[in-house]
Amino acid sequence: MASRYWVVSLPVQSSASSLWSRLQDSISKNSFDTPLYRFNTPDLRVGTLDSLLALCDDLLKSNNFVEGVSNKIKRQIEDLERISGGESTALTVDGVPVDSYLTRFAWDEAKYPTMSPLREIVDSIHVQVAKIEDDLKVRVAEYNNVRSQLNAINRKQSGSLAVRDLSNLVKPEDLVISEHLLTLLAVVPKYSQKDWLSSYETLTTYVVRYPFRSHIL
């Protein structure tokens, strides 16, 4: 069962370190076995109050979008594992287990410079996730196309003679095509083979018996 985490943001009155100590003491009094992890975030450029309020409204949409794309990726991975019959593997973030990524989170300054306004950082994240979604759509379409082609090949190789490729069963020398003769192929269930051999010459006129070559599958 996946672990559940609460992310808590508290106002800093004196110092972040003292607030963290008080939080640890308070939690330990009520639930001593609850682990706490400090979610370190750098000082970001907040901007004006109006821009911050406007960004708060947009963050809800961005959060829903990112969550939706994450769920799509998760479902696709689970579907692939179910189809392949392989063992279910834990999801990771850039190769790091989700629990480790959350509890040891570190801000990527190179990817999201703290000197950039919050709006630019949010927009950058949104653009990157949108690209991931587009890539996922392309990969899923390619996978479904290959899977359809593979299913078609399997049907031709292992299905009934009505859908299989007969090129490996019927040889050129089996076919006689001339001015007066035309070879016709018939697919007959093996349990009806005896009835077919005893009656096919009477189906119509000018049926000529040819040295019979059968394939029982």
mmCIF file with all atom_site columns, C-alpha atoms in Angstrom:
data_model
loop_
_atom_site.group_PDB
_atom_site.id
_atom_site.type_symbol
_atom_site.label_atom_id
_atom_site.label_alt_id
_atom_site.label_comp_id
_atom_site.label_asym_id
_atom_site.label_entity_id
_atom_site.label_seq_id
_atom_site.pdbx_PDB_ins_code
_atom_site.Cartn_x
_atom_site.Cartn_y
_atom_site.Cartn_z
_atom_site.occupancy
_atom_site.B_iso_or_equiv
_atom_site.pdbx_formal_charge
_atom_site.auth_seq_id
_atom_site.auth_comp_id
_atom_site.auth_asym_id
_atom_site.auth_atom_id
_atom_site.pdbx_PDB_model_num
ATOM 1   C CA . MET A 1 1   ? 0.000   0.000   0.000   1.00 0.00 ? 1   MET A CA 1
ATOM 2   C CA . ALA A 1 2   ? 1.351   3.418   -0.971  1.00 0.00 ? 2   ALA A CA 1
ATOM 3   C CA . SER A 1 3   ? 2.406   5.763   1.805   1.00 0.00 ? 3   SER A CA 1
ATOM 4   C CA . ARG A 1 4   ? 0.405   8.910   2.436   1.00 0.00 ? 4   ARG A CA 1
ATOM 5   C CA . TYR A 1 5   ? 2.055   12.229  3.187   1.00 0.00 ? 5   TYR A CA 1
ATOM 6   C CA . TRP A 1 6   ? 0.819   15.543  4.522   1.00 0.00 ? 6   TRP A CA 1
ATOM 7   C CA . VAL A 1 7   ? 2.559   18.647  3.239   1.00 0.00 ? 7   VAL A CA 1
ATOM 8   C CA . VAL A 1 8   ? 2.217   21.441  5.813   1.00 0.00 ? 8   VAL A CA 1
ATOM 9   C CA . SER A 1 9   ? 3.172   25.074  5.280   1.00 0.00 ? 9   SER A CA 1
ATOM 10  C CA . LEU A 1 10  ? 3.516   27.252  8.387   1.00 0.00 ? 10  LEU A CA 1
ATOM 11  C CA . PRO A 1 11  ? 4.322   30.964  8.767   1.00 0.00 ? 11  PRO A CA 1
ATOM 12  C CA . VAL A 1 12  ? 7.822   31.645  10.059  1.00 0.00 ? 12  VAL A CA 1
ATOM 13  C CA . GLN A 1 13  ? 7.823   34.159  12.907  1.00 0.00 ? 13  GLN A CA 1
ATOM 14  C CA . SER A 1 14  ? 11.350  33.938  14.292  1.00 0.00 ? 14  SER A CA 1
ATOM 15  C CA . SER A 1 15  ? 13.367  31.365  12.342  1.00 0.00 ? 15  SER A CA 1
ATOM 16  C CA . ALA A 1 16  ? 12.628  28.310  10.241  1.00 0.00 ? 16  ALA A CA 1
ATOM 17  C CA . SER A 1 17  ? 14.844  26.110  12.445  1.00 0.00 ? 17  SER A CA 1
ATOM 18  C CA . SER A 1 18  ? 13.009  26.993  15.661  1.00 0.00 ? 18  SER A CA 1
ATOM 19  C CA . LEU A 1 19  ? 9.646   26.477  13.965  1.00 0.00 ? 19  LEU A CA 1
ATOM 20  C CA . TRP A 1 20  ? 10.779  23.065  12.746  1.00 0.00 ? 20  TRP A CA 1
ATOM 21  C CA . SER A 1 21  ? 11.838  22.098  16.298  1.00 0.00 ? 21  SER A CA 1
ATOM 22  C CA . ARG A 1 22  ? 8.498   23.184  17.757  1.00 0.00 ? 22  ARG A CA 1
ATOM 23  C CA . LEU A 1 23  ? 6.647   21.227  15.076  1.00 0.00 ? 23  LEU A CA 1
ATOM 24  C CA . GLN A 1 24  ? 8.648   18.078  15.851  1.00 0.00 ? 24  GLN A CA 1
ATOM 25  C CA . ASP A 1 25  ? 7.956   18.445  19.576  1.00 0.00 ? 25  ASP A CA 1
ATOM 26  C CA . SER A 1 26  ? 4.243   19.020  18.997  1.00 0.00 ? 26  SER A CA 1
ATOM 27  C CA . ILE A 1 27  ? 3.839   16.016  16.696  1.00 0.00 ? 27  ILE A CA 1
ATOM 28  C CA . SER A 1 28  ? 5.853   13.680  18.907  1.00 0.00 ? 28  SER A CA 1
ATOM 29  C CA . LYS A 1 29  ? 3.578   14.398  21.901  1.00 0.00 ? 29  LYS A CA 1
ATOM 30  C CA . ASN A 1 30  ? 0.534   13.097  20.006  1.00 0.00 ? 30  ASN A CA 1
ATOM 31  C CA . SER A 1 31  ? 2.078   10.568  17.646  1.00 0.00 ? 31  SER A CA 1
ATOM 32  C CA . PHE A 1 32  ? 5.638   9.667   18.591  1.00 0.00 ? 32  PHE A CA 1
ATOM 33  C CA . ASP A 1 33  ? 6.100   7.177   15.728  1.00 0.00 ? 33  ASP A CA 1
ATOM 34  C CA . THR A 1 34  ? 5.144   9.618   12.946  1.00 0.00 ? 34  THR A CA 1
ATOM 35  C CA . PRO A 1 35  ? 8.219   10.447  10.843  1.00 0.00 ? 35  PRO A CA 1
ATOM 36  C CA . LEU A 1 36  ? 8.709   14.072  9.831   1.00 0.00 ? 36  LEU A CA 1
ATOM 37  C CA . TYR A 1 37  ? 10.621  15.299  6.810   1.00 0.00 ? 37  TYR A CA 1
ATOM 38  C CA . ARG A 1 38  ? 11.652  18.843  6.130   1.00 0.00 ? 38  ARG A CA 1
ATOM 39  C CA . PHE A 1 39  ? 10.537  19.895  2.662   1.00 0.00 ? 39  PHE A CA 1
ATOM 40  C CA . ASN A 1 40  ? 13.217  22.380  1.752   1.00 0.00 ? 40  ASN A CA 1
ATOM 41  C CA . THR A 1 41  ? 12.249  25.071  -0.719  1.00 0.00 ? 41  THR A CA 1
ATOM 42  C CA . PRO A 1 42  ? 14.344  28.125  -1.551  1.00 0.00 ? 42  PRO A CA 1
ATOM 43  C CA . ASP A 1 43  ? 13.272  31.731  -1.193  1.00 0.00 ? 43  ASP A CA 1
ATOM 44  C CA . LEU A 1 44  ? 11.307  32.498  -4.336  1.00 0.00 ? 44  LEU A CA 1
ATOM 45  C CA . ARG A 1 45  ? 10.391  35.777  -5.970  1.00 0.00 ? 45  ARG A CA 1
ATOM 46  C CA . VAL A 1 46  ? 6.837   36.312  -4.814  1.00 0.00 ? 46  VAL A CA 1
ATOM 47  C CA . GLY A 1 47  ? 6.168   39.591  -6.602  1.00 0.00 ? 47  GLY A CA 1
ATOM 48  C CA . THR A 1 48  ? 3.173   41.783  -5.866  1.00 0.00 ? 48  THR A CA 1
ATOM 49  C CA . LEU A 1 49  ? 0.127   40.645  -3.909  1.00 0.00 ? 49  LEU A CA 1
ATOM 50  C CA . ASP A 1 50  ? -2.077  40.948  -7.001  1.00 0.00 ? 50  ASP A CA 1
ATOM 51  C CA . SER A 1 51  ? 0.228   38.745  -9.080  1.00 0.00 ? 51  SER A CA 1
ATOM 52  C CA . LEU A 1 52  ? 0.403   36.218  -6.245  1.00 0.00 ? 52  LEU A CA 1
ATOM 53  C CA . LEU A 1 53  ? -3.399  36.053  -5.937  1.00 0.00 ? 53  LEU A CA 1
ATOM 54  C CA . ALA A 1 54  ? -3.745  35.634  -9.698  1.00 0.00 ? 54  ALA A CA 1
ATOM 55  C CA . LEU A 1 55  ? -1.136  32.877  -9.632  1.00 0.00 ? 55  LEU A CA 1
ATOM 56  C CA . CYS A 1 56  ? -2.994  31.065  -6.841  1.00 0.00 ? 56  CYS A CA 1
ATOM 57  C CA . ASP A 1 57  ? -6.038  30.781  -9.091  1.00 0.00 ? 57  ASP A CA 1
ATOM 58  C CA . ASP A 1 58  ? -3.940  29.412  -11.945 1.00 0.00 ? 58  ASP A CA 1
ATOM 59  C CA . LEU A 1 59  ? -2.084  26.982  -9.675  1.00 0.00 ? 59  LEU A CA 1
ATOM 60  C CA . LEU A 1 60  ? -5.281  25.006  -9.116  1.00 0.00 ? 60  LEU A CA 1
ATOM 61  C CA . LYS A 1 61  ? -5.622  24.435  -12.869 1.00 0.00 ? 61  LYS A CA 1
ATOM 62  C CA . SER A 1 62  ? -1.931  23.611  -13.226 1.00 0.00 ? 62  SER A CA 1
ATOM 63  C CA . ASN A 1 63  ? -2.094  21.180  -10.324 1.00 0.00 ? 63  ASN A CA 1
ATOM 64  C CA . ASN A 1 64  ? -5.076  19.357  -11.842 1.00 0.00 ? 64  ASN A CA 1
ATOM 65  C CA . PHE A 1 65  ? -3.310  19.217  -15.201 1.00 0.00 ? 65  PHE A CA 1
ATOM 66  C CA . VAL A 1 66  ? -0.066  17.805  -13.789 1.00 0.00 ? 66  VAL A CA 1
ATOM 67  C CA . GLU A 1 67  ? -1.982  15.299  -11.663 1.00 0.00 ? 67  GLU A CA 1
ATOM 68  C CA . GLY A 1 68  ? -3.996  14.183  -14.697 1.00 0.00 ? 68  GLY A CA 1
ATOM 69  C CA . VAL A 1 69  ? -0.885  13.604  -16.817 1.00 0.00 ? 69  VAL A CA 1
ATOM 70  C CA . SER A 1 70  ? 0.777   11.711  -13.950 1.00 0.00 ? 70  SER A CA 1
ATOM 71  C CA . ASN A 1 71  ? -2.250  9.432   -13.648 1.00 0.00 ? 71  ASN A CA 1
ATOM 72  C CA . LYS A 1 72  ? -2.208  8.797   -17.404 1.00 0.00 ? 72  LYS A CA 1
ATOM 73  C CA . ILE A 1 73  ? 1.425   7.703   -17.222 1.00 0.00 ? 73  ILE A CA 1
ATOM 74  C CA . LYS A 1 74  ? 0.688   5.511   -14.203 1.00 0.00 ? 74  LYS A CA 1
ATOM 75  C CA . ARG A 1 75  ? -2.261  3.804   -15.932 1.00 0.00 ? 75  ARG A CA 1
ATOM 76  C CA . GLN A 1 76  ? -0.226  3.240   -19.087 1.00 0.00 ? 76  GLN A CA 1
ATOM 77  C CA . ILE A 1 77  ? 2.601   1.606   -17.140 1.00 0.00 ? 77  ILE A CA 1
ATOM 78  C CA . GLU A 1 78  ? 0.122   -0.619  -15.281 1.00 0.00 ? 78  GLU A CA 1
ATOM 79  C CA . ASP A 1 79  ? -1.565  -1.613  -18.559 1.00 0.00 ? 79  ASP A CA 1
ATOM 80  C CA . LEU A 1 80  ? 1.782   -2.541  -20.126 1.00 0.00 ? 80  LEU A CA 1
ATOM 81  C CA . GLU A 1 81  ? 2.748   -4.616  -17.091 1.00 0.00 ? 81  GLU A CA 1
ATOM 82  C CA . ARG A 1 82  ? -0.616  -6.398  -17.128 1.00 0.00 ? 82  ARG A CA 1
ATOM 83  C CA . ILE A 1 83  ? -0.415  -7.154  -20.861 1.00 0.00 ? 83  ILE A CA 1
ATOM 84  C CA . SER A 1 84  ? 3.185   -8.367  -20.671 1.00 0.00 ? 84  SER A CA 1
ATOM 85  C CA . GLY A 1 85  ? 2.445   -10.457 -17.594 1.00 0.00 ? 85  GLY A CA 1
ATOM 86  C CA . GLY A 1 86  ? 5.485   -9.056  -15.832 1.00 0.00 ? 86  GLY A CA 1
ATOM 87  C CA . GLU A 1 87  ? 5.747   -8.206  -12.183 1.00 0.00 ? 87  GLU A CA 1
ATOM 88  C CA . SER A 1 88  ? 4.422   -4.851  -11.085 1.00 0.00 ? 88  SER A CA 1
ATOM 89  C CA . THR A 1 89  ? 7.235   -2.409  -10.421 1.00 0.00 ? 89  THR A CA 1
ATOM 90  C CA . ALA A 1 90  ? 7.206   0.621   -8.163  1.00 0.00 ? 90  ALA A CA 1
ATOM 91  C CA . LEU A 1 91  ? 6.944   3.961   -9.921  1.00 0.00 ? 91  LEU A CA 1
ATOM 92  C CA . THR A 1 92  ? 9.921   6.294   -9.800  1.00 0.00 ? 92  THR A CA 1
ATOM 93  C CA . VAL A 1 93  ? 10.739  9.956   -10.402 1.00 0.00 ? 93  VAL A CA 1
ATOM 94  C CA . ASP A 1 94  ? 13.799  10.181  -12.636 1.00 0.00 ? 94  ASP A CA 1
ATOM 95  C CA . GLY A 1 95  ? 14.781  6.720   -11.414 1.00 0.00 ? 95  GLY A CA 1
ATOM 96  C CA . VAL A 1 96  ? 14.306  7.611   -7.745  1.00 0.00 ? 96  VAL A CA 1
ATOM 97  C CA . PRO A 1 97  ? 11.552  5.868   -5.721  1.00 0.00 ? 97  PRO A CA 1
ATOM 98  C CA . VAL A 1 98  ? 8.635   8.206   -5.003  1.00 0.00 ? 98  VAL A CA 1
ATOM 99  C CA . ASP A 1 99  ? 9.061   7.963   -1.218  1.00 0.00 ? 99  ASP A CA 1
ATOM 100 C CA . SER A 1 100 ? 12.750  8.852   -1.453  1.00 0.00 ? 100 SER A CA 1
ATOM 101 C CA . TYR A 1 101 ? 12.046  11.696  -3.872  1.00 0.00 ? 101 TYR A CA 1
ATOM 102 C CA . LEU A 1 102 ? 9.496   13.248  -1.512  1.00 0.00 ? 102 LEU A CA 1
ATOM 103 C CA . THR A 1 103 ? 11.381  12.787  1.728   1.00 0.00 ? 103 THR A CA 1
ATOM 104 C CA . ARG A 1 104 ? 14.697  13.972  0.243   1.00 0.00 ? 104 ARG A CA 1
ATOM 105 C CA . PHE A 1 105 ? 13.356  16.626  -2.077  1.00 0.00 ? 105 PHE A CA 1
ATOM 106 C CA . ALA A 1 106 ? 15.874  19.143  -3.364  1.00 0.00 ? 106 ALA A CA 1
ATOM 107 C CA . TRP A 1 107 ? 15.105  22.154  -5.531  1.00 0.00 ? 107 TRP A CA 1
ATOM 108 C CA . ASP A 1 108 ? 16.620  21.971  -9.023  1.00 0.00 ? 108 ASP A CA 1
ATOM 109 C CA . GLU A 1 109 ? 18.174  25.415  -9.338  1.00 0.00 ? 109 GLU A CA 1
ATOM 110 C CA . ALA A 1 110 ? 19.484  24.732  -12.849 1.00 0.00 ? 110 ALA A CA 1
ATOM 111 C CA . LYS A 1 111 ? 16.048  23.867  -14.172 1.00 0.00 ? 111 LYS A CA 1
ATOM 112 C CA . TYR A 1 112 ? 14.059  26.380  -12.115 1.00 0.00 ? 112 TYR A CA 1
ATOM 113 C CA . PRO A 1 113 ? 16.217  29.395  -11.213 1.00 0.00 ? 113 PRO A CA 1
ATOM 114 C CA . THR A 1 114 ? 15.061  31.011  -7.997  1.00 0.00 ? 114 THR A CA 1
ATOM 115 C CA . MET A 1 115 ? 15.689  34.443  -9.498  1.00 0.00 ? 115 MET A CA 1
ATOM 116 C CA . SER A 1 116 ? 12.895  33.836  -12.004 1.00 0.00 ? 116 SER A CA 1
ATOM 117 C CA . PRO A 1 117 ? 9.419   35.118  -11.105 1.00 0.00 ? 117 PRO A CA 1
ATOM 118 C CA . LEU A 1 118 ? 6.998   32.522  -9.797  1.00 0.00 ? 118 LEU A CA 1
ATOM 119 C CA . ARG A 1 119 ? 4.847   32.923  -12.891 1.00 0.00 ? 119 ARG A CA 1
ATOM 120 C CA . GLU A 1 120 ? 7.747   31.904  -15.145 1.00 0.00 ? 120 GLU A CA 1
ATOM 121 C CA . ILE A 1 121 ? 8.519   28.871  -12.988 1.00 0.00 ? 121 ILE A CA 1
ATOM 122 C CA . VAL A 1 122 ? 4.902   27.682  -13.051 1.00 0.00 ? 122 VAL A CA 1
ATOM 123 C CA . ASP A 1 123 ? 4.644   28.262  -16.803 1.00 0.00 ? 123 ASP A CA 1
ATOM 124 C CA . SER A 1 124 ? 7.898   26.352  -17.340 1.00 0.00 ? 124 SER A CA 1
ATOM 125 C CA . ILE A 1 125 ? 6.586   23.370  -15.388 1.00 0.00 ? 125 ILE A CA 1
ATOM 126 C CA . HIS A 1 126 ? 3.318   23.493  -17.323 1.00 0.00 ? 126 HIS A CA 1
ATOM 127 C CA . VAL A 1 127 ? 5.136   23.521  -20.678 1.00 0.00 ? 127 VAL A CA 1
ATOM 128 C CA . GLN A 1 128 ? 7.358   20.586  -19.696 1.00 0.00 ? 128 GLN A CA 1
ATOM 129 C CA . VAL A 1 129 ? 4.415   18.493  -18.506 1.00 0.00 ? 129 VAL A CA 1
ATOM 130 C CA . ALA A 1 130 ? 2.471   19.342  -21.680 1.00 0.00 ? 130 ALA A CA 1
ATOM 131 C CA . LYS A 1 131 ? 5.415   18.083  -23.749 1.00 0.00 ? 131 LYS A CA 1
ATOM 132 C CA . ILE A 1 132 ? 5.501   14.890  -21.697 1.00 0.00 ? 132 ILE A CA 1
ATOM 133 C CA . GLU A 1 133 ? 1.784   14.401  -22.390 1.00 0.00 ? 133 GLU A CA 1
ATOM 134 C CA . ASP A 1 134 ? 2.323   14.915  -26.134 1.00 0.00 ? 134 ASP A CA 1
ATOM 135 C CA . ASP A 1 135 ? 5.211   12.428  -26.111 1.00 0.00 ? 135 ASP A CA 1
ATOM 136 C CA . LEU A 1 136 ? 3.037   9.945   -24.238 1.00 0.00 ? 136 LEU A CA 1
ATOM 137 C CA . LYS A 1 137 ? 0.273   10.243  -26.849 1.00 0.00 ? 137 LYS A CA 1
ATOM 138 C CA . VAL A 1 138 ? 2.769   9.608   -29.651 1.00 0.00 ? 138 VAL A CA 1
ATOM 139 C CA . ARG A 1 139 ? 4.307   6.615   -27.872 1.00 0.00 ? 139 ARG A CA 1
ATOM 140 C CA . VAL A 1 140 ? 0.895   5.119   -27.069 1.00 0.00 ? 140 VAL A CA 1
ATOM 141 C CA . ALA A 1 141 ? -0.247  5.541   -30.686 1.00 0.00 ? 141 ALA A CA 1
ATOM 142 C CA . GLU A 1 142 ? 2.967   3.874   -31.934 1.00 0.00 ? 142 GLU A CA 1
ATOM 143 C CA . TYR A 1 143 ? 2.579   1.052   -29.415 1.00 0.00 ? 143 TYR A CA 1
ATOM 144 C CA . ASN A 1 144 ? -1.067  0.433   -30.367 1.00 0.00 ? 144 ASN A CA 1
ATOM 145 C CA . ASN A 1 145 ? -0.130  0.402   -34.052 1.00 0.00 ? 145 ASN A CA 1
ATOM 146 C CA . VAL A 1 146 ? 2.666   -2.136  -33.508 1.00 0.00 ? 146 VAL A CA 1
ATOM 147 C CA . ARG A 1 147 ? 0.414   -4.216  -31.288 1.00 0.00 ? 147 ARG A CA 1
ATOM 148 C CA . SER A 1 148 ? -2.324  -4.272  -33.955 1.00 0.00 ? 148 SER A CA 1
ATOM 149 C CA . GLN A 1 149 ? 0.200   -5.360  -36.580 1.00 0.00 ? 149 GLN A CA 1
ATOM 150 C CA . LEU A 1 150 ? 1.535   -8.082  -34.278 1.00 0.00 ? 150 LEU A CA 1
ATOM 151 C CA . ASN A 1 151 ? -1.983  -9.350  -33.558 1.00 0.00 ? 151 ASN A CA 1
ATOM 152 C CA . ALA A 1 152 ? -2.685  -9.478  -37.292 1.00 0.00 ? 152 ALA A CA 1
ATOM 153 C CA . ILE A 1 153 ? 0.512   -11.485 -37.886 1.00 0.00 ? 153 ILE A CA 1
ATOM 154 C CA . ASN A 1 154 ? -0.364  -13.863 -35.040 1.00 0.00 ? 154 ASN A CA 1
ATOM 155 C CA . ARG A 1 155 ? -3.840  -14.395 -36.464 1.00 0.00 ? 155 ARG A CA 1
ATOM 156 C CA . LYS A 1 156 ? -2.353  -15.231 -39.851 1.00 0.00 ? 156 LYS A CA 1
ATOM 157 C CA . GLN A 1 157 ? 0.147   -17.655 -38.341 1.00 0.00 ? 157 GLN A CA 1
ATOM 158 C CA . SER A 1 158 ? -1.965  -19.367 -35.697 1.00 0.00 ? 158 SER A CA 1
ATOM 159 C CA . GLY A 1 159 ? -5.565  -18.679 -36.689 1.00 0.00 ? 159 GLY A CA 1
ATOM 160 C CA . SER A 1 160 ? -7.822  -20.767 -38.869 1.00 0.00 ? 160 SER A CA 1
ATOM 161 C CA . LEU A 1 161 ? -7.161  -21.193 -42.569 1.00 0.00 ? 161 LEU A CA 1
ATOM 162 C CA . ALA A 1 162 ? -9.885  -18.645 -43.212 1.00 0.00 ? 162 ALA A CA 1
ATOM 163 C CA . VAL A 1 163 ? -7.619  -15.866 -41.911 1.00 0.00 ? 163 VAL A CA 1
ATOM 164 C CA . ARG A 1 164 ? -4.112  -17.330 -42.133 1.00 0.00 ? 164 ARG A CA 1
ATOM 165 C CA . ASP A 1 165 ? -1.539  -16.565 -44.781 1.00 0.00 ? 165 ASP A CA 1
ATOM 166 C CA . LEU A 1 166 ? -1.548  -19.621 -47.056 1.00 0.00 ? 166 LEU A CA 1
ATOM 167 C CA . SER A 1 167 ? 1.711   -18.861 -48.842 1.00 0.00 ? 167 SER A CA 1
ATOM 168 C CA . ASN A 1 168 ? 3.591   -21.391 -46.697 1.00 0.00 ? 168 ASN A CA 1
ATOM 169 C CA . LEU A 1 169 ? 0.938   -24.071 -47.287 1.00 0.00 ? 169 LEU A CA 1
ATOM 170 C CA . VAL A 1 170 ? -0.018  -23.661 -50.928 1.00 0.00 ? 170 VAL A CA 1
ATOM 171 C CA . LYS A 1 171 ? 2.908   -23.938 -53.327 1.00 0.00 ? 171 LYS A CA 1
ATOM 172 C CA . PRO A 1 172 ? 2.993   -22.630 -56.909 1.00 0.00 ? 172 PRO A CA 1
ATOM 173 C CA . GLU A 1 173 ? 3.002   -26.221 -58.198 1.00 0.00 ? 173 GLU A CA 1
ATOM 174 C CA . ASP A 1 174 ? -0.322  -26.825 -56.443 1.00 0.00 ? 174 ASP A CA 1
ATOM 175 C CA . LEU A 1 175 ? -2.055  -24.352 -58.725 1.00 0.00 ? 175 LEU A CA 1
ATOM 176 C CA . VAL A 1 176 ? -3.008  -25.255 -62.278 1.00 0.00 ? 176 VAL A CA 1
ATOM 177 C CA . ILE A 1 177 ? -4.162  -22.358 -64.411 1.00 0.00 ? 177 ILE A CA 1
ATOM 178 C CA . SER A 1 178 ? -4.556  -22.877 -68.141 1.00 0.00 ? 178 SER A CA 1
ATOM 179 C CA . GLU A 1 179 ? -6.964  -22.147 -70.962 1.00 0.00 ? 179 GLU A CA 1
ATOM 180 C CA . HIS A 1 180 ? -9.358  -24.848 -69.775 1.00 0.00 ? 180 HIS A CA 1
ATOM 181 C CA . LEU A 1 181 ? -8.447  -25.374 -66.144 1.00 0.00 ? 181 LEU A CA 1
ATOM 182 C CA . LEU A 1 182 ? -8.635  -23.184 -63.071 1.00 0.00 ? 182 LEU A CA 1
ATOM 183 C CA . THR A 1 183 ? -7.606  -24.297 -59.613 1.00 0.00 ? 183 THR A CA 1
ATOM 184 C CA . LEU A 1 184 ? -9.917  -23.334 -56.764 1.00 0.00 ? 184 LEU A CA 1
ATOM 185 C CA . LEU A 1 185 ? -8.952  -23.613 -53.101 1.00 0.00 ? 185 LEU A CA 1
ATOM 186 C CA . ALA A 1 186 ? -11.374 -24.798 -50.446 1.00 0.00 ? 186 ALA A CA 1
ATOM 187 C CA . VAL A 1 187 ? -10.985 -24.675 -46.689 1.00 0.00 ? 187 VAL A CA 1
ATOM 188 C CA . VAL A 1 188 ? -12.792 -27.602 -45.101 1.00 0.00 ? 188 VAL A CA 1
ATOM 189 C CA . PRO A 1 189 ? -12.920 -28.514 -41.386 1.00 0.00 ? 189 PRO A CA 1
ATOM 190 C CA . LYS A 1 190 ? -10.957 -31.699 -40.826 1.00 0.00 ? 190 LYS A CA 1
ATOM 191 C CA . TYR A 1 191 ? -13.977 -33.482 -39.369 1.00 0.00 ? 191 TYR A CA 1
ATOM 192 C CA . SER A 1 192 ? -15.770 -32.877 -42.720 1.00 0.00 ? 192 SER A CA 1
ATOM 193 C CA . GLN A 1 193 ? -12.858 -33.982 -44.904 1.00 0.00 ? 193 GLN A CA 1
ATOM 194 C CA . LYS A 1 194 ? -14.337 -37.382 -45.755 1.00 0.00 ? 194 LYS A CA 1
ATOM 195 C CA . ASP A 1 195 ? -17.687 -35.897 -46.763 1.00 0.00 ? 195 ASP A CA 1
ATOM 196 C CA . TRP A 1 196 ? -15.941 -33.246 -48.873 1.00 0.00 ? 196 TRP A CA 1
ATOM 197 C CA . LEU A 1 197 ? -13.820 -35.766 -50.755 1.00 0.00 ? 197 LEU A CA 1
ATOM 198 C CA . SER A 1 198 ? -16.821 -37.914 -51.527 1.00 0.00 ? 198 SER A CA 1
ATOM 199 C CA . SER A 1 199 ? -19.026 -35.097 -52.775 1.00 0.00 ? 199 SER A CA 1
ATOM 200 C CA . TYR A 1 200 ? -17.081 -32.125 -54.114 1.00 0.00 ? 200 TYR A CA 1
ATOM 201 C CA . GLU A 1 201 ? -16.990 -33.473 -57.668 1.00 0.00 ? 201 GLU A CA 1
ATOM 202 C CA . THR A 1 202 ? -20.794 -33.247 -57.814 1.00 0.00 ? 202 THR A CA 1
ATOM 203 C CA . LEU A 1 203 ? -21.017 -29.616 -56.725 1.00 0.00 ? 203 LEU A CA 1
ATOM 204 C CA . THR A 1 204 ? -21.121 -28.460 -60.342 1.00 0.00 ? 204 THR A CA 1
ATOM 205 C CA . THR A 1 205 ? -20.237 -29.660 -63.795 1.00 0.00 ? 205 THR A CA 1
ATOM 206 C CA . TYR A 1 206 ? -16.731 -29.903 -65.146 1.00 0.00 ? 206 TYR A CA 1
ATOM 207 C CA . VAL A 1 207 ? -15.089 -30.538 -61.800 1.00 0.00 ? 207 VAL A CA 1
ATOM 208 C CA . VAL A 1 208 ? -11.838 -32.347 -62.363 1.00 0.00 ? 208 VAL A CA 1
ATOM 209 C CA . ARG A 1 209 ? -10.156 -34.370 -59.619 1.00 0.00 ? 209 ARG A CA 1
ATOM 210 C CA . TYR A 1 210 ? -6.592  -33.280 -59.117 1.00 0.00 ? 210 TYR A CA 1
ATOM 211 C CA . PRO A 1 211 ? -3.984  -35.166 -57.065 1.00 0.00 ? 211 PRO A CA 1
ATOM 212 C CA . PHE A 1 212 ? -5.167  -34.080 -53.655 1.00 0.00 ? 212 PHE A CA 1
ATOM 213 C CA . ARG A 1 213 ? -2.913  -32.296 -51.239 1.00 0.00 ? 213 ARG A CA 1
ATOM 214 C CA . SER A 1 214 ? -4.335  -31.574 -47.822 1.00 0.00 ? 214 SER A CA 1
ATOM 215 C CA . HIS A 1 215 ? -3.151  -29.674 -44.795 1.00 0.00 ? 215 HIS A CA 1
ATOM 216 C CA . ILE A 1 216 ? -4.733  -30.828 -41.546 1.00 0.00 ? 216 ILE A CA 1
ATOM 217 C CA . LEU A 1 217 ? -4.390  -28.188 -38.832 1.00 0.00 ? 217 LEU A CA 1
#
